[in-house]
Coordinates of C-alpha atoms in Angstrom, one line a residue:
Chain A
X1 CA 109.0 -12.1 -17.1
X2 CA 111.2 -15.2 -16.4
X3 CA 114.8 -15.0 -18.3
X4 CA 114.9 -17.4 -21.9
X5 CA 116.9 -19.8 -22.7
X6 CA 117.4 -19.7 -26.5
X7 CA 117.9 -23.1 -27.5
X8 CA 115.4 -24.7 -25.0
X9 CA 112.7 -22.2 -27.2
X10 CA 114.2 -23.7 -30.4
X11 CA 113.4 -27.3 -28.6
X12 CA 109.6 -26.5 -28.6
X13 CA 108.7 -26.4 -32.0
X14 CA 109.7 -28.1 -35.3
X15 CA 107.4 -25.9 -38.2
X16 CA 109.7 -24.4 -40.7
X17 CA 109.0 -20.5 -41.9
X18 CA 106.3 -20.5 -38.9
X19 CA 107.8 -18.0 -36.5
X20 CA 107.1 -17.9 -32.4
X21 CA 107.7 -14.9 -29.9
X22 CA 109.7 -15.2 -27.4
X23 CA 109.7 -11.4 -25.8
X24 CA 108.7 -8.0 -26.5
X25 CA 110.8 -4.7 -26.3
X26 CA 110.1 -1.5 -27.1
X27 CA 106.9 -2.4 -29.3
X28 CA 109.5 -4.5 -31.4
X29 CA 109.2 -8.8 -31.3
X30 CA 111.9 -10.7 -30.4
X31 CA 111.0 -14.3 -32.7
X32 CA 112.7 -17.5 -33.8
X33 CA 112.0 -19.5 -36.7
X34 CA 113.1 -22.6 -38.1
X35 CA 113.6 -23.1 -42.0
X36 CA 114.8 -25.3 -44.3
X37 CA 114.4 -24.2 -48.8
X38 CA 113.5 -21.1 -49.6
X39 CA 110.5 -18.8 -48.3
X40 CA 109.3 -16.5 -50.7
X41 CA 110.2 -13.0 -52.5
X42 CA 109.1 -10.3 -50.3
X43 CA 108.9 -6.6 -48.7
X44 CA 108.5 -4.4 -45.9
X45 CA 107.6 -1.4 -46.5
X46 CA 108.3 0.3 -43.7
X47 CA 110.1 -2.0 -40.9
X48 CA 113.9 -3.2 -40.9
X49 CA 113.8 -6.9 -40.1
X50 CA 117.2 -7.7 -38.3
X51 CA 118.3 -11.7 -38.6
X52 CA 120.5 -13.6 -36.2
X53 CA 121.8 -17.0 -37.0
X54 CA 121.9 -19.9 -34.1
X55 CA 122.3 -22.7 -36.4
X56 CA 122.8 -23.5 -39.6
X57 CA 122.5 -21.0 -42.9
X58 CA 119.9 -18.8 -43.8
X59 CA 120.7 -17.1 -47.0
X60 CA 119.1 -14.0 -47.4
X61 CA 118.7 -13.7 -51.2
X62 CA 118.7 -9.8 -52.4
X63 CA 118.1 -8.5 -55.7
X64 CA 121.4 -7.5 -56.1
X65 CA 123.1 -10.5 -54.2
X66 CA 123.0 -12.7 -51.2
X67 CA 123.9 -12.3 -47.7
X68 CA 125.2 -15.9 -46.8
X69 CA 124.5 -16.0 -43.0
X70 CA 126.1 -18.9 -40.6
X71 CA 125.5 -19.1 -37.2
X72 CA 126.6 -16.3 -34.9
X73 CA 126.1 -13.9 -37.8
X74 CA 123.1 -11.1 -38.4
X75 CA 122.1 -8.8 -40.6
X76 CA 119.8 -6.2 -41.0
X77 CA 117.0 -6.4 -44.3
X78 CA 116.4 -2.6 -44.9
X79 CA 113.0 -1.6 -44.9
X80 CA 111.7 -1.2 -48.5
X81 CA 114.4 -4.2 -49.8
X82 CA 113.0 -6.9 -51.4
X83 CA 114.5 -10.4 -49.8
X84 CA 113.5 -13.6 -49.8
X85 CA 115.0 -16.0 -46.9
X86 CA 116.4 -19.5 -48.0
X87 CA 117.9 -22.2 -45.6
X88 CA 119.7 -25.2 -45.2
X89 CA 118.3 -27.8 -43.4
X90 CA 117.2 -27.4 -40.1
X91 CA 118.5 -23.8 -40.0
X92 CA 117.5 -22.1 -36.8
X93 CA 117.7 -18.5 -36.4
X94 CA 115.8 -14.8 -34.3
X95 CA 114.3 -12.1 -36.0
X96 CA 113.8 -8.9 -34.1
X97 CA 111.0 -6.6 -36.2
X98 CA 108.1 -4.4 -34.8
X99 CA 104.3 -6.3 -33.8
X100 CA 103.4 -4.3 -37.2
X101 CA 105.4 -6.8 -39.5
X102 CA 103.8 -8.9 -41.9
X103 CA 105.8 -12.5 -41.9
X104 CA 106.1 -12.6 -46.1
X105 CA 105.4 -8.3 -46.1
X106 CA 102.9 -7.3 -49.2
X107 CA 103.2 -10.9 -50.6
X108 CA 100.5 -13.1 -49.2
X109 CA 100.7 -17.0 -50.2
X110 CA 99.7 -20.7 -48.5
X111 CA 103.2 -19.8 -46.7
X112 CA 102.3 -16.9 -44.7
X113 CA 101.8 -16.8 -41.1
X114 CA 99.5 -14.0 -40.1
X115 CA 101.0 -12.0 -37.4
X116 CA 97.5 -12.8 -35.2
X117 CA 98.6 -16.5 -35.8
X118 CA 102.1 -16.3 -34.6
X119 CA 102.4 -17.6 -31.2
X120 CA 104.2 -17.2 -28.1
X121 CA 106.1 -20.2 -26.8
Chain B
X1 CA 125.3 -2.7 -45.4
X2 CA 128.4 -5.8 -44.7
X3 CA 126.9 -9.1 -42.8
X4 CA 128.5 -8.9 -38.9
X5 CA 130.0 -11.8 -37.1
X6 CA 129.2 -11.2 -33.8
X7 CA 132.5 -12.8 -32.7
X8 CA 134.6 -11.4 -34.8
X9 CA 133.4 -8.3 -33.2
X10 CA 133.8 -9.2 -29.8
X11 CA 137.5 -9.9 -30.8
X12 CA 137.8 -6.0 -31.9
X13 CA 138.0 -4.9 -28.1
X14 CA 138.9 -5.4 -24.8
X15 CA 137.2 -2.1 -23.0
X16 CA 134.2 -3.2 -20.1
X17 CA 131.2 -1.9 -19.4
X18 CA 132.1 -0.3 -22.9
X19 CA 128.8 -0.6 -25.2
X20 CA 130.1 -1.0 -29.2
X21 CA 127.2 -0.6 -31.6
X22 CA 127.2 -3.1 -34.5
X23 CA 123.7 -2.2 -35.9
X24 CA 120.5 0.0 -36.3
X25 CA 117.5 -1.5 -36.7
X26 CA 113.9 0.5 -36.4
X27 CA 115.3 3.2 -34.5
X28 CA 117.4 1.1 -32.2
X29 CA 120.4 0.0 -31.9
X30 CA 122.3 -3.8 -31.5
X31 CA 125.2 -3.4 -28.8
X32 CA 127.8 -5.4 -27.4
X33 CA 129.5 -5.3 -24.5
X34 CA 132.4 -7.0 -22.1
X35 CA 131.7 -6.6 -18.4
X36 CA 133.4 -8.2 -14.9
X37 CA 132.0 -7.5 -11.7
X38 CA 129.7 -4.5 -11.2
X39 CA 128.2 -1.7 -13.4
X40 CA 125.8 0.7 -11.2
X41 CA 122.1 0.3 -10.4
X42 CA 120.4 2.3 -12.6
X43 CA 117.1 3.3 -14.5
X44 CA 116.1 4.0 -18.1
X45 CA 112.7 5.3 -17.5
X46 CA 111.4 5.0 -21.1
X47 CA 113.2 2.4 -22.2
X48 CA 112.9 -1.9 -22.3
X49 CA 116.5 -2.8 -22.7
X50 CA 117.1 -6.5 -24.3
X51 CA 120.0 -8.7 -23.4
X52 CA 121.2 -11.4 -24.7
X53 CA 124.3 -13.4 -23.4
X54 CA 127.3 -15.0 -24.9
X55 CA 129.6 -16.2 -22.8
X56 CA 130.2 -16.2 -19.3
X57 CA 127.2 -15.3 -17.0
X58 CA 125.4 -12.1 -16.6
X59 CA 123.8 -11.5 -13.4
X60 CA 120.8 -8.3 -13.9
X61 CA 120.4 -7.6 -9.9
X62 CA 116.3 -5.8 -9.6
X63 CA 114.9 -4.6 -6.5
X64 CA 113.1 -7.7 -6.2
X65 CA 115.4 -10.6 -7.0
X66 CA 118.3 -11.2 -9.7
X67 CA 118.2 -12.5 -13.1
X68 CA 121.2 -14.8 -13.5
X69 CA 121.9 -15.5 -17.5
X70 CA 124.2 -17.9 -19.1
X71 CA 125.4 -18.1 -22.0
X72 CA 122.9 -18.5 -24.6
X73 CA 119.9 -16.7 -22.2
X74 CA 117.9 -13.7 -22.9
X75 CA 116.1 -11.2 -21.1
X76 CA 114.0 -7.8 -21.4
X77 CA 114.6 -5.3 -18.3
X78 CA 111.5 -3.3 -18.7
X79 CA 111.1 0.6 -18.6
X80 CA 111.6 2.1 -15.3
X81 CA 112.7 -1.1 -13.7
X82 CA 116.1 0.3 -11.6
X83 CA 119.0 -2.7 -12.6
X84 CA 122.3 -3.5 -11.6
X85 CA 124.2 -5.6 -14.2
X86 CA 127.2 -7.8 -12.8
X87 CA 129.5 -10.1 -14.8
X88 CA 131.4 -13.3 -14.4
X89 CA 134.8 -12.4 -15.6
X90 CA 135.1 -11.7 -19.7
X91 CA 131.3 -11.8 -19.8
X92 CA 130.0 -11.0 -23.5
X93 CA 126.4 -9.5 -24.0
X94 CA 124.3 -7.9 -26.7
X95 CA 122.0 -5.6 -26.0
X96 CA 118.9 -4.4 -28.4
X97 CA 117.8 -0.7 -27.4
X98 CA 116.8 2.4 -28.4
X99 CA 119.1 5.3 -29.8
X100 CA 118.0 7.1 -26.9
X101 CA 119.2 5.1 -24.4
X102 CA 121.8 6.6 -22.0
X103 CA 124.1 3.8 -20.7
X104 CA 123.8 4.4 -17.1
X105 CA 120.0 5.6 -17.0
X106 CA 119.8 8.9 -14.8
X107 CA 122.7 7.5 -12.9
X108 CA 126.1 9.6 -14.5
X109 CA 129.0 8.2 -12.6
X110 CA 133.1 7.5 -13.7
X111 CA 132.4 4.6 -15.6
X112 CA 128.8 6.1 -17.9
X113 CA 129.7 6.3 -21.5
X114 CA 127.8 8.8 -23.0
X115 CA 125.7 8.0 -25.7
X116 CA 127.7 10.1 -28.1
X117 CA 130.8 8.5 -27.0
X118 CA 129.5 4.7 -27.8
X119 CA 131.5 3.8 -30.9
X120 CA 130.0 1.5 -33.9
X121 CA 132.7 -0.9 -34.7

């Protein structure tokens, strides 16, 4: 593989809650997203979904609070915790989760990216 | 678990070649580490290690060519590819990798850290 620049990857795309690979390690995906509003209430069942902010916020809303996330600052979704991911505008950040994870988990809606239609870039 | 700032973190030490685990995730574990100059070639034979950069410039030396990354650059050493990392001065990294991991691969020299001496701060 060639090395990757971050923020050239970011420069490739412009769909919101529509996440791209970048590399794969250890049967887990390395992904960015971009997002602005909120996603939608979901879970995963059986995968931890670790979150690293480049730019922007991404509040990861819990149900029993919110992880407020600014850029240069992760956090790891539990498996089996309900979240739902909400941004500011033009929020950029990487997601690190294994090929099995379903983008909005058990919650399918006009929102969802299939993980057969997430792309790499 | 507490959101991380990743640069708080890096403030929290000054030890190189000195991995300091800030997460689990899926059965492995987020890292950082300071580096300048050499570590040791080595191999992690059933391992894909994941580093991202920081600051400074992190040079991963392979049999066949090196993979220079700056700040901002990412890049998966696969399993049973033999590695050399070397650092620009104060260097910062993260790396992504299994619990399993030993630091130096089968190579145990002065500066390995064990695995059960790699501190979560």
């Amino acid at each position: 593989m060639n090395k990757i620049n971050i923020s050239e990857k970011f420069g490739l795309f412009s769909e919101e809650w529509t996440p791209k690979i970048l590399a794969e390690s250890n049967g887990q995906l390395v992904k960015i997203a971009k997002g602005t509003g909120e996603l939608v209430w979901h879970i995963h069942e059986n995968e931890d979904e670790l979150f690293i902010v480049f730019k922007g916020q991404l509040t990861l809303q819990l149900r029993n609070g919110d992880v407020v996330l600014n850029a240069g600052e992760m956090y790891v979704v539990p498996k089996g915790v309900e979240h739902c991911p909400t941004a500011e505008p033009d929020t950029h950040f990487m997601m690190v989760e294994p090929s099995s994870t379903e983008h909005t988990g058990e919650h399918q809606s006009e929102v969802t990216v299939s993980s057969e239609k997430q792309e790499w870039i």
